[in-house]
Tab-separated table of C-alpha atoms in Angstrom:
chain	number	residue	atom	x	y	z
A	1	MET	CA	57.977	32.169	13.062
A	2	ILE	CA	60.058	28.528	12.763
A	3	GLU	CA	61.740	27.365	16.281
A	4	LEU	CA	63.222	24.049	16.895
A	5	GLU	CA	63.903	23.222	21.083
A	6	ASN	CA	65.720	19.794	21.757
A	7	VAL	CA	65.046	18.194	18.715
A	8	SER	CA	66.246	14.328	18.117
A	9	LYS	CA	66.251	12.256	15.115
A	10	SER	CA	66.782	8.632	15.242
A	11	PHE	CA	66.333	6.011	12.456
A	12	THR	CA	65.289	2.462	13.262
A	13	LEU	CA	66.237	0.218	10.889
A	14	HIS	CA	63.197	-2.751	11.979
A	15	ASN	CA	64.573	-5.122	8.776
A	16	GLN	CA	68.659	-5.034	9.844
A	17	GLY	CA	68.394	-6.140	13.416
A	18	SER	CA	66.698	-2.708	14.946
A	19	ALA	CA	70.025	-1.068	14.150
A	20	VAL	CA	69.028	2.539	15.824
A	21	ILE	CA	70.751	5.284	14.125
A	22	PRO	CA	70.784	8.833	16.088
A	23	VAL	CA	71.068	11.417	13.236
A	24	MET	CA	71.217	14.323	15.446
A	25	GLU	CA	70.575	15.652	18.733
A	26	ARG	CA	69.956	18.807	20.112
A	27	VAL	CA	68.930	20.557	17.920
A	28	ASN	CA	67.957	24.549	18.680
A	29	LEU	CA	67.331	26.964	16.472
A	30	GLN	CA	65.370	30.360	15.734
A	31	VAL	CA	63.998	31.637	12.467
A	32	SER	CA	61.987	34.943	12.719
A	33	ALA	CA	59.966	36.981	9.789
A	34	GLY	CA	62.041	38.487	7.597
A	35	GLU	CA	65.060	36.326	8.222
A	36	CYS	CA	66.983	34.206	6.161
A	37	VAL	CA	68.850	31.110	8.148
A	38	GLY	CA	71.595	29.117	5.536
A	39	LEU	CA	72.390	25.969	6.713
A	40	VAL	CA	76.135	24.633	6.562
A	41	GLY	CA	77.927	21.569	7.551
A	42	ALA	CA	79.343	18.576	4.762
A	43	SER	CA	77.331	16.229	3.129
A	44	GLY	CA	75.544	14.083	5.395
A	45	ALA	CA	75.724	16.220	8.034
A	46	GLY	CA	71.595	16.124	8.026
A	47	LYS	CA	70.823	19.321	6.554
A	48	SER	CA	68.012	18.038	4.329
A	49	THR	CA	67.266	16.055	7.360
A	50	LEU	CA	66.768	18.888	9.216
A	51	MET	CA	64.471	20.480	6.410
A	52	ARG	CA	62.641	17.501	6.606
A	53	LEU	CA	61.405	17.766	10.142
A	54	ILE	CA	59.942	20.635	9.788
A	55	TYR	CA	58.395	19.801	7.126
A	56	GLY	CA	57.243	17.429	8.713
A	57	ASN	CA	58.157	14.490	6.097
A	58	TYR	CA	60.150	13.404	9.381
A	59	LEU	CA	59.025	12.376	12.521
A	60	ALA	CA	61.335	13.843	15.559
A	61	ALA	CA	61.840	11.478	18.171
A	62	SER	CA	61.940	13.741	20.466
A	63	GLY	CA	61.694	17.809	20.987
A	64	ARG	CA	59.349	20.846	19.650
A	65	VAL	CA	59.404	21.863	16.137
A	66	MET	CA	57.329	25.498	16.181
A	67	VAL	CA	56.057	26.343	12.785
A	68	GLY	CA	53.750	29.323	13.596
A	69	ASP	CA	52.169	27.991	16.474
A	70	LEU	CA	51.854	24.232	15.512
A	71	ASP	CA	54.079	21.401	16.973
A	72	VAL	CA	54.880	19.850	13.572
A	73	ALA	CA	56.238	16.837	15.740
A	74	GLN	CA	52.596	16.563	17.668
A	75	ALA	CA	50.430	17.491	14.916
A	76	GLU	CA	47.912	16.056	13.283
A	77	PRO	CA	48.108	14.501	9.338
A	78	ARG	CA	44.790	17.772	9.015
A	79	GLN	CA	46.429	20.423	10.533
A	80	ILE	CA	50.164	19.687	8.947
A	81	ILE	CA	48.280	19.725	5.490
A	82	ALA	CA	46.850	22.940	6.478
A	83	LEU	CA	49.893	24.364	7.421
A	84	ARG	CA	51.571	23.472	4.066
A	85	ARG	CA	48.907	24.749	2.315
A	86	GLU	CA	48.658	28.477	3.817
A	87	THR	CA	52.035	28.852	5.660
A	88	LEU	CA	54.631	26.192	4.769
A	89	GLY	CA	56.059	25.903	1.418
A	90	TYR	CA	59.373	23.617	0.519
A	91	VAL	CA	61.418	23.705	-2.645
A	92	SER	CA	63.034	20.317	-2.739
A	93	GLN	CA	65.449	19.530	-4.851
A	94	PHE	CA	63.623	17.227	-6.849
A	95	LEU	CA	59.885	18.021	-8.429
A	96	ARG	CA	57.239	15.091	-8.223
A	97	VAL	CA	54.138	15.813	-9.977
A	98	VAL	CA	51.535	13.998	-11.464
A	99	PRO	CA	52.209	13.054	-15.496
A	100	ARG	CA	50.282	14.456	-17.891
A	101	VAL	CA	50.378	17.870	-15.843
A	102	ALA	CA	50.895	20.779	-17.750
A	103	ALA	CA	53.541	23.185	-16.071
A	104	LEU	CA	51.637	26.120	-15.668
A	105	ASP	CA	49.106	23.975	-13.991
A	106	VAL	CA	51.948	22.550	-11.345
A	107	VAL	CA	52.776	25.953	-10.715
A	108	ALA	CA	49.365	27.867	-10.089
A	109	GLU	CA	48.614	24.437	-7.660
A	110	PRO	CA	49.508	25.873	-4.340
A	111	LEU	CA	47.566	29.166	-5.696
A	112	LEU	CA	44.171	26.924	-6.602
A	113	ALA	CA	44.846	24.921	-3.153
A	114	VAL	CA	43.842	27.953	-1.337
A	115	GLY	CA	41.309	29.198	-3.154
A	116	THR	CA	43.039	31.617	-5.303
A	117	PRO	CA	40.219	31.997	-8.940
A	118	GLN	CA	41.590	30.401	-11.551
A	119	ASN	CA	42.442	33.306	-13.941
A	120	LYS	CA	44.216	34.747	-11.308
A	121	ALA	CA	46.567	31.794	-9.763
A	122	ARG	CA	47.941	31.011	-14.079
A	123	ASP	CA	48.067	34.505	-14.693
A	124	LYS	CA	50.491	34.806	-11.705
A	125	ALA	CA	52.170	31.503	-12.711
A	126	ALA	CA	52.555	32.546	-16.174
A	127	SER	CA	54.493	35.340	-14.898
A	128	LEU	CA	57.484	32.863	-13.041
A	129	LEU	CA	57.546	31.082	-15.611
A	130	ALA	CA	58.438	33.796	-17.649
A	131	GLU	CA	60.615	35.764	-15.009
A	132	LEU	CA	62.953	32.252	-14.442
A	133	ASN	CA	62.809	31.811	-18.029
A	134	ILE	CA	60.671	28.862	-18.758
A	135	PRO	CA	60.115	29.446	-22.963
A	136	GLU	CA	56.106	29.682	-23.517
A	137	ARG	CA	55.611	26.897	-25.280
A	138	LEU	CA	56.312	24.855	-22.934
A	139	TRP	CA	54.035	25.669	-20.503
A	140	SER	CA	51.860	23.279	-21.250
A	141	LEU	CA	53.405	20.468	-21.545
A	142	SER	CA	53.992	18.108	-18.548
A	143	PRO	CA	57.427	18.719	-16.302
A	144	THR	CA	58.476	15.284	-16.660
A	145	THR	CA	59.706	15.903	-20.226
A	146	PHE	CA	61.454	19.133	-19.055
A	147	SER	CA	65.851	19.168	-18.370
A	148	GLY	CA	67.045	18.836	-14.923
A	149	GLY	CA	67.599	22.936	-14.839
A	150	GLU	CA	64.340	23.643	-16.069
A	151	GLN	CA	62.315	21.045	-13.581
A	152	GLN	CA	64.304	23.146	-10.875
A	153	ARG	CA	62.929	26.128	-12.417
A	154	VAL	CA	59.064	24.818	-13.072
A	155	ASN	CA	59.845	23.587	-9.070
A	156	ILE	CA	61.185	27.314	-8.056
A	157	ALA	CA	58.196	28.933	-9.783
A	158	ARG	CA	55.791	26.445	-7.735
A	159	GLY	CA	57.599	27.119	-4.456
A	160	PHE	CA	57.374	30.964	-4.869
A	161	ALA	CA	53.278	30.897	-6.412
A	162	TYR	CA	52.198	31.607	-2.795
A	163	ASP	CA	53.297	34.266	-0.099
A	164	TYR	CA	53.840	31.168	2.077
A	165	PRO	CA	54.829	33.528	5.882
A	166	ALA	CA	57.704	30.606	5.878
A	167	LEU	CA	59.672	28.930	3.682
A	168	LEU	CA	62.457	25.698	3.567
A	169	LEU	CA	64.377	26.041	0.417
A	170	ASP	CA	66.742	23.102	-0.229
A	171	GLU	CA	69.697	23.920	-2.691
A	172	PRO	CA	67.371	26.313	-5.041
A	173	THR	CA	70.268	27.825	-6.928
A	174	ALA	CA	71.672	24.071	-8.131
A	175	SER	CA	72.309	23.534	-11.636
A	176	LEU	CA	70.940	27.020	-12.663
A	177	ASP	CA	73.128	29.308	-15.309
A	178	ALA	CA	73.719	32.735	-13.525
A	179	LYS	CA	70.736	34.919	-14.993
A	180	ASN	CA	68.512	32.211	-13.684
A	181	ARG	CA	70.456	32.033	-10.282
A	182	ALA	CA	69.867	36.278	-10.268
A	183	THR	CA	66.332	35.124	-10.635
A	184	VAL	CA	66.255	33.040	-7.759
A	185	LEU	CA	68.160	35.170	-5.171
A	186	ARG	CA	65.902	38.010	-6.569
A	187	LEU	CA	62.703	35.982	-5.473
A	188	ILE	CA	64.611	35.175	-2.195
A	189	GLU	CA	65.076	38.423	-1.641
A	190	GLY	CA	61.573	39.537	-2.100
A	191	ALA	CA	59.844	37.033	0.075
A	192	LYS	CA	62.572	38.260	2.728
A	193	ALA	CA	61.692	41.805	2.036
A	194	ARG	CA	57.623	40.556	2.555
A	195	GLY	CA	58.315	38.895	5.684
A	196	ALA	CA	58.735	35.635	5.372
A	197	ALA	CA	60.694	33.599	7.515
A	198	ILE	CA	63.329	31.075	5.471
A	199	ILE	CA	65.530	28.277	5.951
A	200	GLY	CA	67.809	27.290	3.062
A	201	ILE	CA	70.985	25.216	1.805
A	202	PHE	CA	73.252	26.722	-0.185
A	203	HIS	CA	76.539	25.087	-1.985
A	204	ASP	CA	77.299	27.850	-3.580
A	205	GLU	CA	78.637	30.349	-1.351
A	206	ALA	CA	78.215	33.788	-3.284
A	207	ALA	CA	74.506	33.607	-2.893
A	208	ARG	CA	74.344	31.949	0.640
A	209	ASP	CA	76.302	35.191	1.907
A	210	GLN	CA	73.630	37.358	-0.818
A	211	VAL	CA	70.822	36.315	1.168
A	212	CYS	CA	71.567	34.432	4.578
A	213	ASP	CA	71.412	37.065	7.566
A	214	SER	CA	72.956	34.109	9.589
A	215	PHE	CA	74.129	30.407	9.397
A	216	ILE	CA	74.116	27.270	11.387
A	217	ASP	CA	76.754	24.457	11.092
A	218	VAL	CA	74.415	21.516	11.080
A	219	SER	CA	77.731	19.521	12.695
A	220	ALA	CA	76.703	20.624	15.982
A	221	PHE	CA	73.860	18.748	15.970
A	222	SER	CA	75.392	15.572	14.984
A	223	PRO	CA	75.110	12.575	17.990
A	224	LYS	CA	78.593	12.446	20.099
A	225	VAL	CA	79.586	8.977	19.562
A	226	ALA	CA	80.752	7.225	22.192
A	227	ALA	CA	84.143	5.787	21.650
B	1	MET	CA	46.214	31.089	11.454
B	2	GLY	CA	42.413	31.245	11.927
B	3	ALA	CA	42.002	28.780	8.977
B	4	GLN	CA	43.792	26.073	11.378
B	5	VAL	CA	41.524	26.766	14.556
B	6	LYS	CA	38.597	26.364	11.496
B	7	GLU	CA	39.734	22.958	10.808
B	8	GLN	CA	39.694	21.944	14.289
B	9	ASP	CA	36.199	22.565	14.664
B	10	MET	CA	35.154	20.565	11.424
B	11	THR	CA	33.193	17.296	12.752
B	12	PRO	CA	34.567	14.511	10.653
B	13	LEU	CA	33.009	13.388	7.219
B	14	LEU	CA	33.318	9.505	8.102
B	15	GLN	CA	34.480	8.503	12.090
B	16	VAL	CA	35.085	5.054	11.888
B	17	ASN	CA	35.500	3.428	15.281
B	18	ALA	CA	36.542	-0.346	16.396
B	19	LEU	CA	35.707	-2.051	13.401
B	20	THR	CA	36.499	-5.298	13.257
B	21	LYS	CA	34.797	-8.231	10.817
B	22	MET	CA	35.991	-11.663	11.527
B	23	TYR	CA	36.182	-14.768	8.930
B	24	GLY	CA	34.435	-17.484	11.371
B	25	PRO	CA	38.064	-17.601	13.259
B	26	ARG	CA	40.122	-15.616	10.999
B	27	ILE	CA	41.110	-12.533	11.038
B	28	GLY	CA	39.183	-9.942	8.453
B	29	CYS	CA	40.073	-6.628	9.622
B	30	LYS	CA	40.435	-5.776	13.846
B	31	ASP	CA	40.044	-2.775	16.140
B	32	VAL	CA	40.618	-0.298	13.186
B	33	SER	CA	38.989	3.300	14.111
B	34	PHE	CA	39.973	6.673	12.607
B	35	ASP	CA	38.457	10.017	11.684
B	36	LEU	CA	38.041	11.370	8.049
B	37	TYR	CA	37.717	14.490	7.529
B	38	PRO	CA	36.098	16.514	4.683
B	39	GLY	CA	38.067	17.278	1.547
B	40	GLU	CA	40.231	14.552	2.668
B	41	VAL	CA	42.084	11.538	0.678
B	42	MET	CA	43.178	8.893	2.903
B	43	GLY	CA	45.027	5.705	1.340
B	44	ILE	CA	44.940	2.015	2.907
B	45	VAL	CA	48.398	0.576	1.795
B	46	GLY	CA	49.101	-3.798	2.398
B	47	GLU	CA	49.995	-6.905	0.397
B	48	SER	CA	47.341	-9.015	-0.319
B	49	GLY	CA	45.004	-10.810	2.295
B	50	SER	CA	46.394	-7.554	4.504
B	51	GLY	CA	42.358	-7.350	4.953
B	52	LYS	CA	42.469	-3.923	3.352
B	53	SER	CA	39.268	-4.276	0.838
B	54	THR	CA	37.717	-6.643	4.083
B	55	LEU	CA	37.535	-3.039	5.802
B	56	LEU	CA	36.745	-1.022	2.758
B	57	ASN	CA	34.050	-3.563	1.569
B	58	ALA	CA	33.155	-3.622	5.645
B	59	MET	CA	33.460	0.558	5.586
B	60	ALA	CA	30.679	0.632	2.549
B	61	GLY	CA	28.221	-1.832	4.115
B	62	HIS	CA	28.670	-4.954	1.819
B	63	HIS	CA	29.162	-6.891	4.156
B	64	ALA	CA	28.501	-6.680	8.071
B	65	PRO	CA	31.210	-6.251	9.884
B	66	ASP	CA	30.908	-8.368	13.570
B	67	GLN	CA	31.325	-4.775	16.015
B	68	GLY	CA	32.134	-1.330	15.726
B	69	GLU	CA	30.894	1.951	14.388
B	70	VAL	CA	30.766	3.543	10.953
B	71	VAL	CA	29.689	7.188	11.563
B	72	PHE	CA	28.801	9.331	8.760
B	73	ASP	CA	27.816	13.107	8.786
B	74	THR	CA	24.461	12.962	6.735
B	75	ARG	CA	23.221	16.090	5.543
B	76	VAL	CA	19.496	15.709	7.218
B	77	ASP	CA	20.384	13.984	10.642
B	78	GLY	CA	24.265	14.811	11.031
B	79	PRO	CA	26.535	12.475	12.468
B	80	VAL	CA	24.560	8.746	11.829
B	81	ASP	CA	25.720	5.142	12.429
B	82	THR	CA	25.624	3.579	8.951
B	83	LEU	CA	25.842	0.474	10.117
B	84	LYS	CA	22.256	0.749	12.341
B	85	MET	CA	20.715	2.180	9.265
B	86	SER	CA	17.432	0.596	7.662
B	87	GLU	CA	18.639	-1.014	4.758
B	88	PRO	CA	16.297	1.854	2.726
B	89	GLU	CA	18.298	4.213	4.347
B	90	ARG	CA	21.941	3.115	3.723
B	91	ARG	CA	20.420	1.704	0.173
B	92	MET	CA	19.744	5.329	-0.441
B	93	LEU	CA	22.868	6.219	1.111
B	94	GLY	CA	24.824	4.348	-1.694
B	95	ARG	CA	22.698	6.220	-4.093
B	96	THR	CA	23.735	9.958	-3.401
B	97	ASP	CA	26.663	10.911	-0.827
B	98	TRP	CA	28.332	7.566	-1.082
B	99	ALA	CA	30.396	6.669	-4.100
B	100	PHE	CA	32.418	2.348	-4.580
B	101	VAL	CA	34.456	2.252	-7.091
B	102	HIS	CA	34.990	-1.073	-7.858
B	103	GLN	CA	38.607	-2.144	-8.696
B	104	HIS	CA	36.904	-4.052	-12.350
B	105	ALA	CA	35.095	-1.535	-13.710
B	106	ARG	CA	32.555	-5.187	-14.685
B	107	ASP	CA	31.088	-4.888	-11.121
B	108	GLY	CA	29.960	-1.616	-10.663
B	109	LEU	CA	29.088	-1.139	-14.264
B	110	ARG	CA	25.625	-2.609	-16.105
B	111	MET	CA	27.541	-4.059	-19.499
B	112	SER	CA	23.700	-4.685	-20.831
B	113	VAL	CA	23.256	-1.021	-20.433
B	114	SER	CA	24.453	2.002	-23.046
B	115	ALA	CA	27.232	4.623	-21.358
B	116	GLY	CA	24.413	7.230	-21.364
B	117	GLY	CA	22.204	4.891	-19.526
B	118	ASN	CA	25.037	3.394	-17.335
B	119	ILE	CA	25.337	7.112	-15.836
B	120	GLY	CA	21.257	7.980	-16.263
B	121	GLU	CA	20.562	5.063	-14.278
B	122	ARG	CA	22.508	6.694	-11.407
B	123	LEU	CA	20.643	10.648	-11.835
B	124	MET	CA	17.141	8.630	-12.047
B	125	ALA	CA	17.784	7.001	-8.942
B	126	VAL	CA	17.853	10.498	-7.366
B	127	GLY	CA	14.504	11.138	-9.161
B	128	GLY	CA	15.772	12.569	-12.306
B	129	ARG	CA	13.549	12.171	-14.895
B	130	HIS	CA	13.483	14.842	-17.511
B	131	TYR	CA	14.959	12.538	-20.527
B	132	GLY	CA	16.522	15.081	-22.108
B	133	GLU	CA	18.512	16.612	-19.034
B	134	ILE	CA	20.088	13.133	-17.943
B	135	ARG	CA	21.253	13.005	-21.002
B	136	THR	CA	22.959	16.323	-21.045
B	137	GLN	CA	24.319	15.636	-18.311
B	138	ALA	CA	25.677	11.683	-18.945
B	139	ALA	CA	26.810	13.694	-22.158
B	140	ASP	CA	28.753	16.002	-19.661
B	141	TRP	CA	30.495	13.621	-17.795
B	142	LEU	CA	31.396	11.409	-20.108
B	143	GLY	CA	33.373	14.629	-21.679
B	144	ARG	CA	34.521	15.376	-18.108
B	145	VAL	CA	36.052	11.548	-18.106
B	146	GLU	CA	37.530	12.418	-21.186
B	147	ILE	CA	35.879	9.653	-23.409
B	148	SER	CA	33.999	11.076	-26.708
B	149	ASP	CA	30.022	11.865	-26.360
B	150	SER	CA	29.840	9.616	-29.856
B	151	ARG	CA	30.205	6.750	-27.144
B	152	ILE	CA	27.023	7.718	-25.560
B	153	ASP	CA	24.668	5.080	-27.041
B	154	ASP	CA	27.345	1.826	-26.719
B	155	ARG	CA	27.704	-0.398	-24.300
B	156	PRO	CA	30.147	-0.552	-21.703
B	157	SER	CA	31.187	-4.034	-23.544
B	158	ALA	CA	32.907	-2.318	-26.262
B	159	PHE	CA	34.771	-0.076	-24.608
B	160	SER	CA	38.162	-0.421	-23.313
B	161	GLY	CA	39.576	-1.629	-20.098
B	162	GLY	CA	40.503	2.036	-19.430
B	163	MET	CA	37.250	3.629	-20.979
B	164	GLN	CA	35.330	0.818	-18.161
B	165	GLN	CA	37.293	2.315	-15.943
B	166	ARG	CA	36.317	6.221	-16.583
B	167	LEU	CA	32.746	5.288	-17.254
B	168	GLN	CA	32.437	3.584	-13.933
B	169	ILE	CA	33.937	6.565	-12.188
B	170	ALA	CA	31.781	9.340	-13.887
B	171	ARG	CA	28.415	6.942	-13.508
B	172	ASN	CA	29.903	7.432	-9.395
B	173	LEU	CA	30.518	10.996	-9.605
B	174	VAL	CA	27.500	12.192	-11.297
B	175	THR	CA	24.861	12.550	-8.447
B	176	GLY	CA	27.645	14.855	-6.687
B	177	PRO	CA	28.704	11.830	-3.667
B	178	ARG	CA	31.231	13.645	-0.575
B	179	LEU	CA	32.390	10.153	0.489
B	180	VAL	CA	33.854	7.775	-2.439
B	181	PHE	CA	35.534	4.162	-1.794
B	182	MET	CA	37.794	2.987	-4.335
B	183	ASP	CA	39.289	-0.321	-4.383
B	184	GLU	CA	42.434	-0.602	-6.495
B	185	PRO	CA	41.155	2.288	-8.983
B	186	THR	CA	44.112	2.072	-11.366
B	187	GLY	CA	44.516	-1.902	-11.072
B	188	GLY	CA	45.204	-3.886	-13.724
B	189	LEU	CA	45.607	-0.693	-16.597
B	190	ASP	CA	48.620	0.156	-18.111
B	191	VAL	CA	50.553	2.697	-17.459
B	192	SER	CA	49.506	5.993	-19.203
B	193	VAL	CA	45.915	4.969	-18.716
B	194	GLN	CA	46.565	4.587	-15.006
B	195	ALA	CA	48.270	8.431	-15.054
B	196	ARG	CA	45.467	9.822	-17.202
B	197	LEU	CA	43.027	8.243	-14.453
B	198	LEU	CA	45.313	9.571	-11.337
B	199	ASP	CA	45.177	12.920	-13.264
B	200	LEU	CA	41.560	12.621	-13.655
B	201	LEU	CA	40.998	11.667	-10.246
B	202	ARG	CA	42.773	14.371	-8.565
B	203	SER	CA	40.830	16.842	-10.420
B	204	LEU	CA	37.779	15.654	-9.641
B	205	VAL	CA	38.264	15.898	-5.734
B	206	ARG	CA	39.919	19.095	-5.518
B	207	GLU	CA	37.187	20.305	-7.845
B	208	MET	CA	34.337	18.917	-6.243
B	209	GLY	CA	36.218	18.857	-2.524
B	210	LEU	CA	35.539	15.127	-2.571
B	211	SER	CA	36.733	12.849	0.572
B	212	ALA	CA	37.551	9.710	-0.529
B	213	ILE	CA	39.116	6.112	0.573
B	214	ILE	CA	41.389	4.766	-2.074
B	215	VAL	CA	42.874	0.657	-1.588
B	216	THR	CA	45.550	-0.032	-3.439
B	217	HIS	CA	48.789	-1.551	-2.675
B	218	ASP	CA	50.402	0.914	-5.296
B	219	LEU	CA	52.065	3.113	-3.395
B	220	ALA	CA	52.865	5.477	-6.138
B	221	VAL	CA	49.538	5.928	-6.254
B	222	VAL	CA	49.132	7.055	-2.859
B	223	ARG	CA	51.687	9.401	-3.265
B	224	LEU	CA	50.039	10.983	-5.652
B	225	LEU	CA	46.339	11.168	-4.662
B	226	ALA	CA	46.227	10.489	-0.718
B	227	ASP	CA	47.081	13.040	2.309
B	228	ARG	CA	47.350	10.478	4.754
B	229	LEU	CA	47.629	7.028	5.011
B	230	MET	CA	46.998	3.815	6.681
B	231	VAL	CA	49.779	0.804	6.205
B	232	MET	CA	47.379	-2.813	7.470
B	233	LYS	CA	48.849	-6.228	7.656
B	234	ASP	CA	47.143	-9.540	8.805
B	235	GLY	CA	43.678	-7.535	9.089
B	236	HIS	CA	45.349	-5.079	11.632
B	237	VAL	CA	46.479	-1.288	10.948
B	238	VAL	CA	50.304	-1.402	11.733
B	239	GLU	CA	51.089	2.437	11.047
B	240	SER	CA	48.954	5.640	9.953
B	241	GLY	CA	49.791	9.150	9.378
B	242	LEU	CA	50.767	11.739	6.795
B	243	THR	CA	51.714	10.228	3.459
B	244	ASP	CA	54.979	11.479	2.996
B	245	GLN	CA	56.013	10.640	6.504
B	246	VAL	CA	54.609	7.177	6.364
B	247	LEU	CA	56.305	6.516	2.950
B	248	ASP	CA	59.761	8.288	4.059
B	249	ASP	CA	60.467	7.789	7.626
B	250	PRO	CA	57.943	4.419	7.971
B	251	GLN	CA	58.147	3.636	12.027
B	252	HIS	CA	56.859	-0.101	12.123
B	253	ALA	CA	59.079	-2.800	10.495
B	254	TYR	CA	56.213	-3.812	7.979
B	255	THR	CA	56.029	-0.644	6.447
B	256	GLN	CA	59.782	-0.441	6.137
B	257	LEU	CA	59.710	-3.832	4.255
B	258	LEU	CA	56.939	-2.665	2.113
B	259	VAL	CA	58.664	0.865	1.314
B	260	SER	CA	61.909	-0.780	0.275
B	261	SER	CA	60.249	-3.328	-1.346
B	262	VAL	CA	59.271	-1.047	-4.732
B	263	LEU	CA	61.407	-1.260	-7.640
B	264	GLN	CA	63.154	1.918	-8.862
B	265	VAL	CA	62.158	2.994	-12.467
């Protein structure tokens, strides 16, 4: 489902003497349907960078980034938009929302985007928020006013509202208590069971071992500095 | 992946080819080309004087470009170069399938006509004649842009800036256009009003399946509203792509400067 071939990434800082900073090279990885691959490596090794390359936030310098049958590295913006709507979900570490939109609508939005009727989308959103222990009195409020942990759970609910065939999870269990952490792990296992291909970053080792089928050490992709 | 194949077969709603507008020897905008597909929202950013408003006005037919094509997929005849249309044809397009939201609501409203009249006028321009129906629709649209219908007979000069802007949007969208041009729609409004307007624009875009081209200098606005982004400098497009890619991983020196200059709140 997700396949990276010989991907490299560098940043060129034009306003700092055009310094070119290579950050990754020769990235090869493959994730099949129903499989969860954990990215490991020290902070700064490029785990999140790799995720952003797959999601299309970052432009790959070379190589192929295949999600389904689309090469994200070469795709037109509208193809990536369609991919993100129908195929590839991403739970980032931070929730970015339009101010004033109710939490329930934030969670229902990915379903509405694929044409799910309003009442069905809201029902699904409500059951996810309940499962993640967001008190019902908060559902009609904008998540911008929520605590960090609550925002994180809204973000997770949103990521799991629609059944994406492929999912990227950046620290989904960070800052969660034991009960919510168990719920999130159950959601991940459910997604695997229905055949989703998942790439995750987990600092929580127990969580990582519970859901991941294999691991990839991202530091292997660090460019070798010519000494 | 059926849906993606379908999208690739779609005809662009708007095709802009090598559009150039000169002010004497000076460049307004030069050689701008892009395709906009149905339902897409594109942002155009750049500093003052970068040519973004010139480009918007040239596309919308407000001033004649020196070169290029602006091909719109019309309902009846399919793709037509709007620059070659006759003046009445273009005016008709401007009242039906196209809408233009000005930065200053005063430029897009008739200040001496009531709020209801401002909305009704556009309906009458496309053949609405039944007073009761026009008034009902006007009241409905006032509600959609969150203006109390008790204000239907008030003139926009009695409205706040944010209300005027929402009224302008209602007036523009009442005829169900397919393409909306917006010039700094949230410019000059305070942040709480901006947030409300952004929320409103986003839901209208989704519910009505609108395509839109939004000129702004506010990167936060495009991040929330636009699928795609075009960055302009000195009349040229220096970078374009998916909005979050351009903002998170800018490739051009100018875009990097622009993105790194934003104050963090």
